[in-house]
Coordinates of C-alpha atoms and ligand atoms in Angstrom, one line a residue:
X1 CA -13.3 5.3 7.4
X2 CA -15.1 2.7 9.6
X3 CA -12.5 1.4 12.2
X4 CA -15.6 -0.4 13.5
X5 CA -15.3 -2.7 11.0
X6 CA -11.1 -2.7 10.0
X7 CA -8.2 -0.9 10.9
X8 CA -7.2 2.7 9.0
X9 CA -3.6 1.9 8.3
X10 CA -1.5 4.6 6.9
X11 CA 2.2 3.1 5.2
X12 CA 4.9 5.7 3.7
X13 CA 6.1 4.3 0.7
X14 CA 9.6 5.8 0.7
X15 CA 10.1 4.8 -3.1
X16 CA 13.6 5.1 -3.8
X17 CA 14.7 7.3 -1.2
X18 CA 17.1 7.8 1.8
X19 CA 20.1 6.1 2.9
X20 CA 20.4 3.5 5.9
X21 CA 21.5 6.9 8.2
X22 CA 19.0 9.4 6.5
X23 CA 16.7 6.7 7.4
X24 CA 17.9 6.1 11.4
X25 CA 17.5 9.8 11.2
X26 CA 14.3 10.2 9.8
X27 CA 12.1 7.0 11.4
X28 CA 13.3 8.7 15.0
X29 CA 12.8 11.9 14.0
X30 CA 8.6 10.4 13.2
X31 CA 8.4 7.9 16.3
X32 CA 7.8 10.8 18.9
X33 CA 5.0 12.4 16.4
X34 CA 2.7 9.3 16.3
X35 CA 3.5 7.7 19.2
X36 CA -0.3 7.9 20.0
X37 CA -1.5 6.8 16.7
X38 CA -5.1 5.3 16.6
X39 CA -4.2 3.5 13.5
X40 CA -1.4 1.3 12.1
X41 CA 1.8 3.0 11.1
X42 CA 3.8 1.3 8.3
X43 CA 7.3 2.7 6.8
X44 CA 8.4 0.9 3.2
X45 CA 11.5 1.6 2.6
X46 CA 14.4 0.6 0.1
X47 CA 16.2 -2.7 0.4
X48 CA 19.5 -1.7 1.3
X49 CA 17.3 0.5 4.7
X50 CA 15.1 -2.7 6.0
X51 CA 18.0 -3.3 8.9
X52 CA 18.4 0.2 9.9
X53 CA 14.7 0.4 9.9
X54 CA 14.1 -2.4 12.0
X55 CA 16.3 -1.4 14.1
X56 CA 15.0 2.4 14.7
X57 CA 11.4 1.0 15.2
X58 CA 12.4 -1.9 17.5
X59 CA 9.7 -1.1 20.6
X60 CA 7.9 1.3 18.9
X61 CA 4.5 1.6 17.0
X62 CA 5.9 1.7 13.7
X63 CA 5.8 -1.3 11.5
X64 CA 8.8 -2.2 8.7
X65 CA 7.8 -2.8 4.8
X66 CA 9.7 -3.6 1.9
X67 CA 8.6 -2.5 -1.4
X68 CA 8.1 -5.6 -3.8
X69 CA 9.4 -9.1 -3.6
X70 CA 10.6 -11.4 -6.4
X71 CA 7.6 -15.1 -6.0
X72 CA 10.5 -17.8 -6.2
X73 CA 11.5 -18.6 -2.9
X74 CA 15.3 -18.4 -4.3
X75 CA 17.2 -19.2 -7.3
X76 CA 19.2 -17.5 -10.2
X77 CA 17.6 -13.9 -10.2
X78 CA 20.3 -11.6 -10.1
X79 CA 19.3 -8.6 -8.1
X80 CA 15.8 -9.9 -6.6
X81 CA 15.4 -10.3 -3.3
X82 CA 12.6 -13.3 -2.0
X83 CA 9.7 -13.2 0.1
X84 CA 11.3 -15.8 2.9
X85 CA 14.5 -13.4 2.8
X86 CA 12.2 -10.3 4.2
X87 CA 10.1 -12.8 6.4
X88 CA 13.7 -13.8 8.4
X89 CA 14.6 -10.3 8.8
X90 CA 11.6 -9.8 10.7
X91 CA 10.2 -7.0 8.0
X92 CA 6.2 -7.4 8.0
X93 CA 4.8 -5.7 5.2
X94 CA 5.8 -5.6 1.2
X95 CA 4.5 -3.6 -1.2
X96 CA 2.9 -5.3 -3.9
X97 CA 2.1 -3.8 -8.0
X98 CA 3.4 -0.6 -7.1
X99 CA 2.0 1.2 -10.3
X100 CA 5.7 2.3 -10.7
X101 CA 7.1 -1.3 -10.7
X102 CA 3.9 -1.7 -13.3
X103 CA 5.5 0.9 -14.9
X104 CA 9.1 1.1 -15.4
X105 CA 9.7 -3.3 -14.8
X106 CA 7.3 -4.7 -16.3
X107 CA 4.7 -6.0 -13.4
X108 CA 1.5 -7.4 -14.9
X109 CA -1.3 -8.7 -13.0
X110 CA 0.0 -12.1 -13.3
X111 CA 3.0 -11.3 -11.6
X112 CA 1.8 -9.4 -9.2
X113 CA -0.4 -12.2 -7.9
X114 CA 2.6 -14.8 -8.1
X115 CA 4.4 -11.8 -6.0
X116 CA 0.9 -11.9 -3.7
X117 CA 0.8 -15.6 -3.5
X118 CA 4.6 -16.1 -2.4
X119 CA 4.8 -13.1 0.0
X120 CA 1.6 -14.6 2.2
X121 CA 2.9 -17.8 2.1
X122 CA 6.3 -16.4 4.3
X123 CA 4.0 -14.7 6.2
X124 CA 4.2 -11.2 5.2
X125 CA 1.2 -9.0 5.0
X126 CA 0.8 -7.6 1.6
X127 CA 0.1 -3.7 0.7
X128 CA -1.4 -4.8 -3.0
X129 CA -1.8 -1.5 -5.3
X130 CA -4.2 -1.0 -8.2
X131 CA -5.2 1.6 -10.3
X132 CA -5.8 2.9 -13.5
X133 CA -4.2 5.5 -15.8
X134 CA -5.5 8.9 -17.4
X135 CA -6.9 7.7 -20.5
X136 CA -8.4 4.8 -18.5
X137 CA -10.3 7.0 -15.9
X138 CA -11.4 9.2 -19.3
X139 CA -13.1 5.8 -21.3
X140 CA -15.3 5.3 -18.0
X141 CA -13.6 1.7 -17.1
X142 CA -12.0 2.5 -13.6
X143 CA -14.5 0.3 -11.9
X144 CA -14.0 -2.8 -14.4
X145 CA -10.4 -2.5 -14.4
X146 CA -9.6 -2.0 -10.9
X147 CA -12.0 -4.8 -10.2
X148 CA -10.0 -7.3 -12.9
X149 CA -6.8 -5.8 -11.3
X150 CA -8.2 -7.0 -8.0
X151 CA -9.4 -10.3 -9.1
X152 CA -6.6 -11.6 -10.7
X153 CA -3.9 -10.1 -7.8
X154 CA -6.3 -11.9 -5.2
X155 CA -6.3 -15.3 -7.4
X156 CA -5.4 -18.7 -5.3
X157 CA -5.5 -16.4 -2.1
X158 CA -7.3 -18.1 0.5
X159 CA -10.2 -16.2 2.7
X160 CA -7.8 -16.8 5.8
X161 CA -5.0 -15.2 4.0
X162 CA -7.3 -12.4 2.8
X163 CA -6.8 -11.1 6.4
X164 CA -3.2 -10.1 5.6
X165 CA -4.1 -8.2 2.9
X166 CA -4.6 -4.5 2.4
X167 CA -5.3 -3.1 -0.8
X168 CA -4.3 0.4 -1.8
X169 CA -6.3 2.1 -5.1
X170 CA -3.8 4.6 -6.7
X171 CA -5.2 6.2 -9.9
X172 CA -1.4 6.3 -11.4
X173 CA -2.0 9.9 -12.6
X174 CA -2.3 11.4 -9.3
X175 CA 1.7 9.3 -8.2
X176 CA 3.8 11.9 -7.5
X177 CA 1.5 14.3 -9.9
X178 CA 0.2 16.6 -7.1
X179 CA -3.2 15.7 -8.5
X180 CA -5.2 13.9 -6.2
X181 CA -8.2 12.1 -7.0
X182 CA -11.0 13.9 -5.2
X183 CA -12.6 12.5 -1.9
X184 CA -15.2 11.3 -3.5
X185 CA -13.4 10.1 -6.5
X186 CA -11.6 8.1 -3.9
X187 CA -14.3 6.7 -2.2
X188 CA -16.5 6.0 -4.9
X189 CA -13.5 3.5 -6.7
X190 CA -12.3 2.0 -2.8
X191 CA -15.9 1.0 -2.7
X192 CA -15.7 -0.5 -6.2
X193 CA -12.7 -2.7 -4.9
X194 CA -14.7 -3.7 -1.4
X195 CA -17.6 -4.7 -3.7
X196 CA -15.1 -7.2 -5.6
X197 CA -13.8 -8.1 -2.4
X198 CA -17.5 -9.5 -1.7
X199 CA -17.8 -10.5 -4.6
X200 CA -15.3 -13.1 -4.5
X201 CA -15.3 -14.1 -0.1
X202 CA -18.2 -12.1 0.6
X203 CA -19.5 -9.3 2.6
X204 CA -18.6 -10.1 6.1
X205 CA -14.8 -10.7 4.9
X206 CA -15.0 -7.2 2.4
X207 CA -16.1 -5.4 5.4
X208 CA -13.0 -6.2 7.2
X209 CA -10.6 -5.6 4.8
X210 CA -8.7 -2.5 4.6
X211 CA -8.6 -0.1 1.1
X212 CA -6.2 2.5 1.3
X213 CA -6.2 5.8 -1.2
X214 CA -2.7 6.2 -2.4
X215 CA -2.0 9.4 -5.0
X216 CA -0.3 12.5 -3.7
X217 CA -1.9 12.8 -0.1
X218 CA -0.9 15.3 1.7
X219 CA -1.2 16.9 5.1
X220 CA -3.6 19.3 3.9
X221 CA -5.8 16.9 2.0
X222 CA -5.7 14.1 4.2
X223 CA -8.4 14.8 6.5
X224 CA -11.4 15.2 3.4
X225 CA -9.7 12.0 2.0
X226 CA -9.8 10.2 5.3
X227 CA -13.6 11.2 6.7
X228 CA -14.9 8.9 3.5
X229 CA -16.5 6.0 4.5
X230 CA -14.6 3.3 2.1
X231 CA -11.1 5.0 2.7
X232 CA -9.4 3.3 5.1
X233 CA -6.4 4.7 4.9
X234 CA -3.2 5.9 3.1
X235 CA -0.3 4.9 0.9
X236 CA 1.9 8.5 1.1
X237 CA 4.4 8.8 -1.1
X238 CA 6.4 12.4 -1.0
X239 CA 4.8 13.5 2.2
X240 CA 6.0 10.3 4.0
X241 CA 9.4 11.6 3.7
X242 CA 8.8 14.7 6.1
X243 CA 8.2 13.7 9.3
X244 CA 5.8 16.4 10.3
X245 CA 3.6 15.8 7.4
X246 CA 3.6 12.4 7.2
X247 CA 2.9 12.7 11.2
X248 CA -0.5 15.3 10.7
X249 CA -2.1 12.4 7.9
X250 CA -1.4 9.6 10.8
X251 CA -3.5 12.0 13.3
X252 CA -6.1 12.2 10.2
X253 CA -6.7 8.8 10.3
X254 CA -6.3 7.9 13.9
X255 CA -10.0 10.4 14.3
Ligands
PEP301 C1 3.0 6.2 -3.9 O1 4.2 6.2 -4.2 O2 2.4 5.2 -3.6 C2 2.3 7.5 -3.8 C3 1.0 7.6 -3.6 O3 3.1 8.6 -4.1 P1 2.7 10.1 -3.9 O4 2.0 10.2 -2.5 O5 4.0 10.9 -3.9 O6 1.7 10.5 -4.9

């Protein structure tokens, strides 16, 4: 990590998990624990969660995030929910290509950047995931991929609004696998992505911008994960739903 140069961030992507109690329970039960973070602290939860979230983090250091947003502003799409509609809730972050929603509902890369375009223009900061599968990781084309991933999320986005944009690398076999991509796996494809980053607004802009490693890190692996150079961070799954755990990674990147 360089937090010379940007901030390590580390975001719990609660998937689809907890209720609007479990989740009152569970954000004060992590408030206490990283009170003295050294890097930002980000909680995406479900939907249904984003008020009681709000609510449990009101005057702490613990930032809301949603995990996807529909690009129309409104309209007749039953059972989306829009960018402005997060924006007046006061929720700051949305998740953004989740490999899942890539997955299971059919995100391409087009969508994801009409997703990317729609939630910076309401003013949310987006957590925008790439990453390639098994077979793609085995035919040598992680690089190319996750720099045409990058390209075509990042399309239309303007340098000012880069600034509200993290990106988290997640090689999709190590989601929820228990496999995690070694540290220098890690590094070595978050540099790839920064490179692209410079490629397209240049170096002073790629420096700043913040590449997460996402793909079952843990407390135990978070510190080797963290000390690379080009990892700025996390996107934590599982172990953002234990407190304690997700609590030990935050100290691994506030170092
Ligand atoms: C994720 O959902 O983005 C993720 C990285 O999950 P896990 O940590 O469980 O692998």
């Amino acid at each position: 990590m360089n937090k010379t140069l940007r901030p390590a961030v580390i975001a719990g992507n609660w998937k689809m998990n907890k209720t609007p109690a479990e989740t009152t329970a569970l954000i004060n039960e992590i408030k206490p624990l990283v009170v003295d973070a050294k890097c930002d602290v980000i909680v995406c939860v479900p939907f249904v969660d984003l008020s009681a979230a709000l609510d449990a983090t009101c005057g702490s250091n613990i930032k809301v995030g949603a995990q996807n947003c529909h690009f129309e502003k409104s309209g007749a799409y039953t059972g989306e929910i829009s960018a402005p509609m997060l924006a007046d809730m006061g929720v700051g972050y949305v998740i953004i290509g989740h490999s899942e929603r890539r997955t299971y509902f059919g995100e391409t890369d087009v969508t994801v950047n009409k997703r990317t375009l729609a939630a910076l223009e309401s003013g949310l900061k987006v957590i925008l995931c790439v990453g390639e599968y098994l077979e793609q990781r085995e035919q040598g084309i992680t690089s190319e991929l996750v720099a045409m991933q990058t390209k075509i999320a990042l399309q239309g986005v303007s340098a000012e609004n880069l600034k509200n944009v993290i990106i988290a690398y997640e090689p999709v076999w190590a989601i929820g696998t228990g496999k995690t991509a070694t540290a220098d796996q890690a590094n070595e494809v978050c540099e790839a992505i920064r490179a692209t980053v410079a490629e397209l607004y240049g170096k002073t802009a790629a420096d700043s911008v913040s590449v997460q490693y996402g793909g079952s890190m843990n407390a135990a692996n978070a510190d080797e994960l963290l000390s690379k150079p080009d990892v700025d961070g996390g996107l934590i799954g599982g172990a953002s739903l234990k407190a304690t755990d997700f609590a030990t990674i935050v100290t691994a990147a506030s170092k």
